[in-house]
mmCIF file of C-alpha atoms and ligand atoms in Angstrom:
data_model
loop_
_atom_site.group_PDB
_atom_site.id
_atom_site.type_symbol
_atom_site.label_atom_id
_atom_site.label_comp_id
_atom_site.label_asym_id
_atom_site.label_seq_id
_atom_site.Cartn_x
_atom_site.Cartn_y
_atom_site.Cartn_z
ATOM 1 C CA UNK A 1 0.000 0.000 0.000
ATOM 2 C CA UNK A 2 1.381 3.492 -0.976
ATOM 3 C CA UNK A 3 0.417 6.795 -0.391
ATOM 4 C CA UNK A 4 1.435 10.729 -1.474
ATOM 5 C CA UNK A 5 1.791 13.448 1.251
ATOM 6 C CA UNK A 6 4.262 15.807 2.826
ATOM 7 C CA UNK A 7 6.725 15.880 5.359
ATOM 8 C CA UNK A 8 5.120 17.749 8.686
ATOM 9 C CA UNK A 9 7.982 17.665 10.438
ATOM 10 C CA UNK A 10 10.676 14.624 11.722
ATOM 11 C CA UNK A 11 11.921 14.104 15.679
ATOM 12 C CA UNK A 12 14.868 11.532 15.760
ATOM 13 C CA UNK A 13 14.654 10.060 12.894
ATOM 14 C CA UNK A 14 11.096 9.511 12.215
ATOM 15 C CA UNK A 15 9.252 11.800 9.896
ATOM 16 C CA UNK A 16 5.458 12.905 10.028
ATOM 17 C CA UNK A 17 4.006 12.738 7.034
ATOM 18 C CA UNK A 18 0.639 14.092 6.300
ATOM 19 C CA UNK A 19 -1.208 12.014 3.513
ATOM 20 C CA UNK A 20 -2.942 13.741 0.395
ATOM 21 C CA UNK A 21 -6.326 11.777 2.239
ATOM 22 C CA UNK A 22 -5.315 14.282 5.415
ATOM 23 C CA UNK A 23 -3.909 11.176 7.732
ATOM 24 C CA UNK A 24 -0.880 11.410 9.368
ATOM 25 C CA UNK A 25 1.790 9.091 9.980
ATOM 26 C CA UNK A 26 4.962 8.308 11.905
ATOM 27 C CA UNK A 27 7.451 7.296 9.112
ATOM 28 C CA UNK A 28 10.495 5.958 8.526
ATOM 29 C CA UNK A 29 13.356 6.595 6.238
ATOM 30 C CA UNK A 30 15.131 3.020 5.390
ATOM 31 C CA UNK A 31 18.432 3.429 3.712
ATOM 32 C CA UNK A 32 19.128 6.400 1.700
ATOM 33 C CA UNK A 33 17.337 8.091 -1.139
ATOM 34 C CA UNK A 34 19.358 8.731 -4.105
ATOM 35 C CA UNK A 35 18.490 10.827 -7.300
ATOM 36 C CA UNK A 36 20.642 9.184 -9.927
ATOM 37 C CA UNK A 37 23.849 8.986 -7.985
ATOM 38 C CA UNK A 38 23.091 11.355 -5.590
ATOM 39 C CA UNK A 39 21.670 10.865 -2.280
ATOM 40 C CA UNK A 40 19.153 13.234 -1.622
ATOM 41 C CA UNK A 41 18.437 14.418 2.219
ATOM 42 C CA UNK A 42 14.791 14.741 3.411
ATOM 43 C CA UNK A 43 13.499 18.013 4.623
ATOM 44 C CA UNK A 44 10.110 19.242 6.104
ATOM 45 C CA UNK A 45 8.121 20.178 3.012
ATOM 46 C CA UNK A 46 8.980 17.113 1.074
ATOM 47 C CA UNK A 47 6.619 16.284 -1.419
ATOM 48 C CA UNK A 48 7.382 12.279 -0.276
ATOM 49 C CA UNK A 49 5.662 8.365 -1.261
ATOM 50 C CA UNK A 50 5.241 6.250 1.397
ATOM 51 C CA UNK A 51 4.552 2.622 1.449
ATOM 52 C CA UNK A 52 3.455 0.478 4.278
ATOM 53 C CA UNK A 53 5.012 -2.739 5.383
ATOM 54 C CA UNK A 54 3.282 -5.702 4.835
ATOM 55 C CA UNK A 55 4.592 -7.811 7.418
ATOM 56 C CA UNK A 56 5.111 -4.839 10.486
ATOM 57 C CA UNK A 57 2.416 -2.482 8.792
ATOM 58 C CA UNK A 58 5.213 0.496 9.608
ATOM 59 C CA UNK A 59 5.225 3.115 6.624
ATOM 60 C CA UNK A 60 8.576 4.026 4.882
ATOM 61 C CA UNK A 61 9.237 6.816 2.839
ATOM 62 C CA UNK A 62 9.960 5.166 -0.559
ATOM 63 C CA UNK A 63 10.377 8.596 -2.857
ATOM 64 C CA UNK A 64 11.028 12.329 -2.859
ATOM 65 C CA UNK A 65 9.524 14.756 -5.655
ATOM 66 C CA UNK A 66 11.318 17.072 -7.011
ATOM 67 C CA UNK A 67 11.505 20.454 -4.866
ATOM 68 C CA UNK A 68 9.854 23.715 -6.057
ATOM 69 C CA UNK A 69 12.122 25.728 -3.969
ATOM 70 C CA UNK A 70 14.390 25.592 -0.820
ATOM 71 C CA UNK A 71 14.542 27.684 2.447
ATOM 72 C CA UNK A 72 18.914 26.457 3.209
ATOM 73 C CA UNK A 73 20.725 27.558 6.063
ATOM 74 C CA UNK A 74 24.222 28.209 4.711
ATOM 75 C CA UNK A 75 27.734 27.599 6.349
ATOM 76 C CA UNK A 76 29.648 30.874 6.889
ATOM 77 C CA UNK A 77 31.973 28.517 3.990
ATOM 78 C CA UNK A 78 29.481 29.136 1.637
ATOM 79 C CA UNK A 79 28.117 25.782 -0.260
ATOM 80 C CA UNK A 80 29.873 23.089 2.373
ATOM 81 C CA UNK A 81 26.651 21.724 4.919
ATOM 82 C CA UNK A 82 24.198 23.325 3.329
ATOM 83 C CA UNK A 83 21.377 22.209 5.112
ATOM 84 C CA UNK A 84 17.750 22.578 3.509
ATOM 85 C CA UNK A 85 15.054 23.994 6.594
ATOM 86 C CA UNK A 86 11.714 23.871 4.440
ATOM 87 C CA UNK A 87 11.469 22.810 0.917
ATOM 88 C CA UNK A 88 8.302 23.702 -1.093
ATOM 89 C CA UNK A 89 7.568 27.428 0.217
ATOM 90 C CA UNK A 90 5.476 29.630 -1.771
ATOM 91 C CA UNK A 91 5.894 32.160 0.132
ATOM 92 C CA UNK A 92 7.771 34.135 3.654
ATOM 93 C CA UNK A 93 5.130 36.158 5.506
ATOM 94 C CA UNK A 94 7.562 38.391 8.038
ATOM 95 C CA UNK A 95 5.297 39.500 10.789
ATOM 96 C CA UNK A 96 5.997 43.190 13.287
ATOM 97 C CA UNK A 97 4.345 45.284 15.293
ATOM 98 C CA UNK A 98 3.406 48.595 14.930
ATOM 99 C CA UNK A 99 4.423 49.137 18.481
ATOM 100 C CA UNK A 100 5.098 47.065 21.589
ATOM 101 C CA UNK A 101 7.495 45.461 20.456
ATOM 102 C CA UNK A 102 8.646 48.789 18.271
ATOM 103 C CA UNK A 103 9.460 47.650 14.670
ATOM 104 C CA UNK A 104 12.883 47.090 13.745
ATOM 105 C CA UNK A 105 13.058 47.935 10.043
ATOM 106 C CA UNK A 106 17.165 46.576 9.961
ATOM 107 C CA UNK A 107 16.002 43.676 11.173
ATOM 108 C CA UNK A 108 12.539 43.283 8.605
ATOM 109 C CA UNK A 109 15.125 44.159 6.157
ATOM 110 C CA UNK A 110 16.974 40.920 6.895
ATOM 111 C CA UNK A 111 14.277 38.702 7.069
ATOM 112 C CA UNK A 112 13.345 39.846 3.112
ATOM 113 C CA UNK A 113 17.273 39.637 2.326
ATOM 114 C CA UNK A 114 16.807 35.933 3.449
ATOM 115 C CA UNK A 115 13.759 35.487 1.613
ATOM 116 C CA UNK A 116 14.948 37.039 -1.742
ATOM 117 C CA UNK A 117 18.025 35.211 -1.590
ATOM 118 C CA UNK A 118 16.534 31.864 -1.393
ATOM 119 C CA UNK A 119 13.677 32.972 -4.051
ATOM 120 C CA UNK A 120 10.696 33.191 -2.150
ATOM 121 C CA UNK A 121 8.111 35.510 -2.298
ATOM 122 C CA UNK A 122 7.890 37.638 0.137
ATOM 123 C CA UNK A 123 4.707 39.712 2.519
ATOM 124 C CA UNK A 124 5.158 41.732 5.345
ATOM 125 C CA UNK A 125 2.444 42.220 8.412
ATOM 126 C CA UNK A 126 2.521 44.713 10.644
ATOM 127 C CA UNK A 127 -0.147 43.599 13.478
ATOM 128 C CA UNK A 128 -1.215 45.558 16.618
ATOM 129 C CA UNK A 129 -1.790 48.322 14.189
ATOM 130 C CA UNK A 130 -5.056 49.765 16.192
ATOM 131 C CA UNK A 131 -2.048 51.143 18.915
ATOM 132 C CA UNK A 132 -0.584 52.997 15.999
ATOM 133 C CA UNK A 133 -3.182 54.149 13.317
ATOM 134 C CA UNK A 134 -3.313 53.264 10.163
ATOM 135 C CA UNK A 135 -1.804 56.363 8.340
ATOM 136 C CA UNK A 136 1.394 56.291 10.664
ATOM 137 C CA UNK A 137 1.987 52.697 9.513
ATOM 138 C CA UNK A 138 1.527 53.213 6.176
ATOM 139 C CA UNK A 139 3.743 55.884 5.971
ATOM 140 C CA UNK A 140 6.747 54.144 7.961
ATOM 141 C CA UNK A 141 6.436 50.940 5.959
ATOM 142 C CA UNK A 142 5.873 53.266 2.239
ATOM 143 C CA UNK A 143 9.508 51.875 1.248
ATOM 144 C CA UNK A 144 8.570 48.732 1.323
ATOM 145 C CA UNK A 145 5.819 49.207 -0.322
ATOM 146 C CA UNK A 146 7.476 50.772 -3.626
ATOM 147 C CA UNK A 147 9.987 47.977 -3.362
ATOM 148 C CA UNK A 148 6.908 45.712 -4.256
ATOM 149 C CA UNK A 149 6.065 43.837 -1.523
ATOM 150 C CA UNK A 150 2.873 43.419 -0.248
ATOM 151 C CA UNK A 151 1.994 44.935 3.197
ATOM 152 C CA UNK A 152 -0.422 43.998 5.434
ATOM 153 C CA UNK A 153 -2.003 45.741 8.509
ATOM 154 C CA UNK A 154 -3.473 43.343 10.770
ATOM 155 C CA UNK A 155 -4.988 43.540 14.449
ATOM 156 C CA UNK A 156 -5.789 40.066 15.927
ATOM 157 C CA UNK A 157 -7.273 42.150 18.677
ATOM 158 C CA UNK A 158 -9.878 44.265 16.269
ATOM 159 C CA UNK A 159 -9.830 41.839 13.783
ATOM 160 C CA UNK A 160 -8.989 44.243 11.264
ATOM 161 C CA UNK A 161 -7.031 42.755 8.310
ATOM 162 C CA UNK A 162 -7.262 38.906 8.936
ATOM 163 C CA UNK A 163 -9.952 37.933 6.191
ATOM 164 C CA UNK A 164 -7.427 39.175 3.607
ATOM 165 C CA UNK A 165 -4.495 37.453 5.461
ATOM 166 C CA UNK A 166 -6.441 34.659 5.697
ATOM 167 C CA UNK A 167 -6.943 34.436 2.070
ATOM 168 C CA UNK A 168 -3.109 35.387 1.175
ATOM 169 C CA UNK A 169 -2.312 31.717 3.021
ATOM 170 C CA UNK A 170 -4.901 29.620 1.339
ATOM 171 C CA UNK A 171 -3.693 27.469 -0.369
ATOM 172 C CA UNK A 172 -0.178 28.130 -0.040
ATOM 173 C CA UNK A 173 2.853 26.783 2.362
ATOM 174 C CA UNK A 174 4.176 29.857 4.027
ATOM 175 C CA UNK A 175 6.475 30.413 6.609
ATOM 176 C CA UNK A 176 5.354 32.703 8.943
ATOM 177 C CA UNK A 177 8.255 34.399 11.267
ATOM 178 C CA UNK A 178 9.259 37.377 12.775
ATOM 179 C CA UNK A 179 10.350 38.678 16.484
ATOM 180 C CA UNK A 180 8.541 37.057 19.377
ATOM 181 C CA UNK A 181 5.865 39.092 20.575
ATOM 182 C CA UNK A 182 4.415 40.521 17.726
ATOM 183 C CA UNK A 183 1.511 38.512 17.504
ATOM 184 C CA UNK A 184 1.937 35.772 15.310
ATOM 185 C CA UNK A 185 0.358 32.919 17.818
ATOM 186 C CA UNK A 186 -2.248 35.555 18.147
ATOM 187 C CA UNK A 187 -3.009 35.876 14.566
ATOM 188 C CA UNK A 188 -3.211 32.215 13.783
ATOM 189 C CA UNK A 189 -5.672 31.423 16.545
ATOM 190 C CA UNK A 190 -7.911 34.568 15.375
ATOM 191 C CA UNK A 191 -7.744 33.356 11.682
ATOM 192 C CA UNK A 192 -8.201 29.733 12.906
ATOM 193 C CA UNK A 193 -9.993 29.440 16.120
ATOM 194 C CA UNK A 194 -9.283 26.355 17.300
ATOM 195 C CA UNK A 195 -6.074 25.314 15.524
ATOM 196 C CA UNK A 196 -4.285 26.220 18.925
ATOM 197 C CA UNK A 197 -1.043 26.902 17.708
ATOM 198 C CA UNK A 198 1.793 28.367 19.533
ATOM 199 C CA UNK A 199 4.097 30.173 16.727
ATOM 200 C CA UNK A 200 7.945 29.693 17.715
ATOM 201 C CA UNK A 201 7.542 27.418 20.606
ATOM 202 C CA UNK A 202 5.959 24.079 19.296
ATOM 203 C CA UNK A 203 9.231 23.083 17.676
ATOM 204 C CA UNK A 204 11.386 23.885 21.024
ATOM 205 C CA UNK A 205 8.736 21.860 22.951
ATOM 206 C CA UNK A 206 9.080 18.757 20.737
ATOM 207 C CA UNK A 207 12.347 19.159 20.854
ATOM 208 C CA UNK A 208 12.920 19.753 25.256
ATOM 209 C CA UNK A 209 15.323 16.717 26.485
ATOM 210 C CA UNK A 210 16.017 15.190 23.054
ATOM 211 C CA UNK A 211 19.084 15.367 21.752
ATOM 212 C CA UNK A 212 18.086 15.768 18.121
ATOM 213 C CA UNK A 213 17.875 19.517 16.374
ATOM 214 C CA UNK A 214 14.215 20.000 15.063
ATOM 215 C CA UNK A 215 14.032 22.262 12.229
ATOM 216 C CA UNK A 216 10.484 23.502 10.834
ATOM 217 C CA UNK A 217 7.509 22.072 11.937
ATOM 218 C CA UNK A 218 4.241 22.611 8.772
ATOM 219 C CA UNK A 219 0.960 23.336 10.503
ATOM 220 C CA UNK A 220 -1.871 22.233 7.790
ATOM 221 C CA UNK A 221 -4.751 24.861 7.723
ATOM 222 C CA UNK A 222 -8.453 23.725 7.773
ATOM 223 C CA UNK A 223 -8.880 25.867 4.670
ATOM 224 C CA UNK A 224 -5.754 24.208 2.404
ATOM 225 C CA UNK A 225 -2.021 25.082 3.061
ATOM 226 C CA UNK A 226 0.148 24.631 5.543
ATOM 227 C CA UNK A 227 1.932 27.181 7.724
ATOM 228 C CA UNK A 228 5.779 26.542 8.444
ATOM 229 C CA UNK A 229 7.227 27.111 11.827
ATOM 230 C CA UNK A 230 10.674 28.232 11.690
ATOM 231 C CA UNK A 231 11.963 29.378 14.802
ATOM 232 C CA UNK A 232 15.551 29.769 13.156
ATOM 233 C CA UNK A 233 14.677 31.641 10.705
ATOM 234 C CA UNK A 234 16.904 34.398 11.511
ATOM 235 C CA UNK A 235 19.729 32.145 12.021
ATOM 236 C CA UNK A 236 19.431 30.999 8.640
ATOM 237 C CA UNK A 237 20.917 34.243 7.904
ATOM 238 C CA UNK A 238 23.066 35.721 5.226
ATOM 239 C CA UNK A 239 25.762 33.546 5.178
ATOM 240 C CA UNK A 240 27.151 32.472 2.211
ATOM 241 C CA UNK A 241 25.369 34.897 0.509
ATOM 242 C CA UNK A 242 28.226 36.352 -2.118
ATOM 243 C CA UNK A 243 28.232 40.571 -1.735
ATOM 244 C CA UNK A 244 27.873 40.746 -5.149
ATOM 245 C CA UNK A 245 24.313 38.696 -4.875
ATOM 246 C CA UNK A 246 23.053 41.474 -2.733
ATOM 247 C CA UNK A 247 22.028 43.963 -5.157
ATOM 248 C CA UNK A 248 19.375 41.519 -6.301
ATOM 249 C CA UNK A 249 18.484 40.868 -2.846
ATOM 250 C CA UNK A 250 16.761 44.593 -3.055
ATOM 251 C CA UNK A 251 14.503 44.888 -5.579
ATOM 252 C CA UNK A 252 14.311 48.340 -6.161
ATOM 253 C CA UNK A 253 18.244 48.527 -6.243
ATOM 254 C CA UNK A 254 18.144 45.756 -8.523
ATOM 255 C CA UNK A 255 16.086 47.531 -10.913
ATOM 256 C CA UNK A 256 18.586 50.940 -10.626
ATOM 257 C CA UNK A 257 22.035 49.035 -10.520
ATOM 258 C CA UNK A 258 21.947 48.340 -13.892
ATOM 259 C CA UNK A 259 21.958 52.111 -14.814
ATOM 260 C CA UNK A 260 25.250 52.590 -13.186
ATOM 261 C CA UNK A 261 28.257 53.831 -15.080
ATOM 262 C CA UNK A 262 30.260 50.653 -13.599
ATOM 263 C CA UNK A 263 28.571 46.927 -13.990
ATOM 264 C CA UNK A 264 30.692 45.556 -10.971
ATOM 265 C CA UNK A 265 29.567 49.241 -9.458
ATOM 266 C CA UNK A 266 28.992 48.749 -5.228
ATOM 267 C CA UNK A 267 27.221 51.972 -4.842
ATOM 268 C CA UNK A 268 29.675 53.358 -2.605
ATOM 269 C CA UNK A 269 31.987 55.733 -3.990
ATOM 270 C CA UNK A 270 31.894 55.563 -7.985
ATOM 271 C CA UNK A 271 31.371 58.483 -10.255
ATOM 272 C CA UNK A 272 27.453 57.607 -12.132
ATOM 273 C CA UNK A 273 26.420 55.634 -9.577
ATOM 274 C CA UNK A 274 22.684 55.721 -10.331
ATOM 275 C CA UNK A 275 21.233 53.835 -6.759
ATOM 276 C CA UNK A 276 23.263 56.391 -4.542
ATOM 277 C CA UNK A 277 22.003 59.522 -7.250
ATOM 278 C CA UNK A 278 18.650 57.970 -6.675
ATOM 279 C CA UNK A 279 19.344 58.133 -2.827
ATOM 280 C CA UNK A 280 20.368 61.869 -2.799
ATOM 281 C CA UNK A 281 17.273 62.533 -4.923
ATOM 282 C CA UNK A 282 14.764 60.804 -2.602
ATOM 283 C CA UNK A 283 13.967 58.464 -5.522
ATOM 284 C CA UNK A 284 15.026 55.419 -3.193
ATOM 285 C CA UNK A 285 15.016 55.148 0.212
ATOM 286 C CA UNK A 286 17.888 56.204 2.431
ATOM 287 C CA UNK A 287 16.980 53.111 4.903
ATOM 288 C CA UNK A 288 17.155 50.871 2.857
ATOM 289 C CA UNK A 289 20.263 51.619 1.514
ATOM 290 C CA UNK A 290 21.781 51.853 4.721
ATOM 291 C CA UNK A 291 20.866 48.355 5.088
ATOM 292 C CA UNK A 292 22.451 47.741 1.896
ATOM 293 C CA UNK A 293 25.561 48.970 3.003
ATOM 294 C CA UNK A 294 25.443 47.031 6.714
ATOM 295 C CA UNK A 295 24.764 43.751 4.808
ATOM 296 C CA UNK A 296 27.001 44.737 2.146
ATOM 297 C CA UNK A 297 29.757 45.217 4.832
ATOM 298 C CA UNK A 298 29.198 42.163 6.402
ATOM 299 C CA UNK A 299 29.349 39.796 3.390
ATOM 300 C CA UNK A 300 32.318 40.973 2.500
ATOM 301 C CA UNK A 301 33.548 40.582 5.977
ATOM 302 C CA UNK A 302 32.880 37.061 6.059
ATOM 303 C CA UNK A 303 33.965 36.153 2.529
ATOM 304 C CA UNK A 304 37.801 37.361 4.068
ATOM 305 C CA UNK A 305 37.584 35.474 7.143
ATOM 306 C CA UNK A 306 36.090 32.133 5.010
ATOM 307 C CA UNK A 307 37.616 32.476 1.632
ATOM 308 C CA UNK A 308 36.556 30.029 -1.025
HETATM 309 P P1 GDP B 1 4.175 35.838 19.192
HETATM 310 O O1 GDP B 1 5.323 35.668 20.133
HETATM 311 O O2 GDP B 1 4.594 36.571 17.955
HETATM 312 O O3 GDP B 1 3.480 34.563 18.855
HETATM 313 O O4 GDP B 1 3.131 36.814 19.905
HETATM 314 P P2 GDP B 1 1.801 36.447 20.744
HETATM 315 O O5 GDP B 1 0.712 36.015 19.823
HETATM 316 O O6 GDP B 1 2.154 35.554 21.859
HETATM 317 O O7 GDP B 1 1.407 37.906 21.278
HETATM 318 C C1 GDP B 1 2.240 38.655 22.141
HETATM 319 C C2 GDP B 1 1.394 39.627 22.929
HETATM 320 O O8 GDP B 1 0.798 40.600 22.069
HETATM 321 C C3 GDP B 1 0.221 38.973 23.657
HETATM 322 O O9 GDP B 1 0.096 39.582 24.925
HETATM 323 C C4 GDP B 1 -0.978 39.298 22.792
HETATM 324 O O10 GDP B 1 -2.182 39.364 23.529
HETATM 325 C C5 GDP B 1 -0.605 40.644 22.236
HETATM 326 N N1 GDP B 1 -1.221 40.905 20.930
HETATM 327 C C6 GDP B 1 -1.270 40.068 19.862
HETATM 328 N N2 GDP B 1 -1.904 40.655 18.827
HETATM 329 C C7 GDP B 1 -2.251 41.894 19.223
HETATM 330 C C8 GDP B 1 -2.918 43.002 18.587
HETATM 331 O O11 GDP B 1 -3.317 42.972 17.427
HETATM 332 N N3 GDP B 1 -3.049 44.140 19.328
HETATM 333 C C9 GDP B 1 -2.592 44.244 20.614
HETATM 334 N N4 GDP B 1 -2.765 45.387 21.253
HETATM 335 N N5 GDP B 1 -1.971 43.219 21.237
HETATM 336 C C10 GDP B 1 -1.808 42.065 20.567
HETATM 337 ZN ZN1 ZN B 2 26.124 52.048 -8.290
#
């Protein structure tokens, strides 16, 4: 007997995998999988088959599809250990507060970094926006908004904001992360009253007095989709990521740097330099060039210190 699901998450070695028919199973992974030659690692996300024993009735994972995309946690070495956290996003939803916890756009700015860099769409919400107002959040967040990413102002106090949330994750697999406090566990349990879900601790619960890491856990929504947990997120970080890569890590640098006079231009000090000209003219947004330059600074950083 065989079946088609996904990989919810995996504790020590066994892997829960949620079946197209919406059961879920304790499964094991018997030998290694190998695509041609290679042998291929299993991640939460996995598109997997699983067939069941006939003798001990215990399911094995038997194949892995193909992966639409990858959420990897790089090595400060660049490609060596490359290890995959969720496989199959559609999209990154990065959630803040308007206030309490007050934004930290550096930060936000990381979390997209992260996303573009792996090539995942990206949304942000800002929740707890009734302490704020809605023009004072639109206003702080307008850069992000003429980079192109969708922003969404949510209150899962009010309720203001969560139908069209609701609808942005149907459907989909997103990974839902941000600082703790902002309201993400609050979100989920207004948009889906009795899923219960505690964003950014499940995983670390699972995981208390084992000596195995846990990496993502997917939460499947009652309407279709799942939502990934992925406490580590941020740890995923930047690493690895070549300085030159970062330009198209911004999208509305990566639509000036072409312009400048220099292709291998940096945006620092060259003559024509048409993202820092569109800087000085309030064309592009100071902030987010300064976090161009942090990131920038820091890439370069570690490519001295772990050459190759
Ligand atoms: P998480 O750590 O991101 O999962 O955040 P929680 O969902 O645990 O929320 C942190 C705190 O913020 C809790 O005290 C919530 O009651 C509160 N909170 C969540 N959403 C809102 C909101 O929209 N408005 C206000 N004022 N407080 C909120
Ligand atoms: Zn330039």
């Amino acid at each position: 007997m065989t079946a088609e699901g996904i990989v919810l998450s995996g504790t020590g070695g066994v892997w829960q995998v949620r079946t197209d028919e919406g059961e879920t199973h304790d499964v094991s992974l018997r030998g290694r999988l190998k695509r041609g030659t290679e042998a291929i690692k299993l991640a939460v996300g996995d598109r997997v088959t699983i067939a069941r024993d006939a003798r001990d009735a215990a399911w094995a994972i038997t194949d892995i599809a193909p992966r639409r995309s990858v959420l990897a946690r790089r090595e400060p070495s660049g490609r060596v250990g490359e290890r995959i956290v969720v496989a199959n996003l559609d999209q990154v939803v990065v959630v803040f507060a308007a206030a309490n916890p007050e934004p930290h756009e550096r930060m936000l700015d990381r979390f997209l970094v992260i996303a573009e860099a792996n090539d995942l769409a990206a949304r942000i919400v800002i929740n707890k926006a009734e302490l704020v107002g809605e023009e004072r959040v639109r206003e702080r967040f307008a850069d992000y908004v003429a980079a192109g990413y969708r922003l969404h102002l949510t209150s899962a106090k009010s309720g203001r904001g969560l139908d069209e949330l609701h609808e942005a994750l149907d459907g989909k697999v997103s990974a839902l992360t941000g600082p703790s406090g902002v309201g993400k566990s609050s979100l989920m349990n207004a948009m889906y009253p009795g899923l219960d879900l505690r964003v950014g601790e499940i995983s670390e619960s699972v995981n208390k007095g084992r000596h195995t890491t846990v990496g993502a856990v997917l939460h499947p929504l009652p309407d279709g989709g799942y939502v990934a947990d992925t406490p580590g997120l941020r740890e995923v970080g930047v690493w690895g990521l070549a300085a030159d890569a970062l330009d198209g890590c911004f999208p509305e640098l990566r639509a000036l740097a072409p312009e400048c006079r220099f292709a291998d231009c940096v945006h620092e000090v060259e003559p024509d330099c048409a993202v820092r000209t569109a800087v000085q003219e309030g064309r592009a947004s100071a902030a987010r060039y300064d976090s161009y330059r942090r990131l920038r600074t820091e890439l370069a950083e570690t490519e001295r210190r772990y050459p190759g």
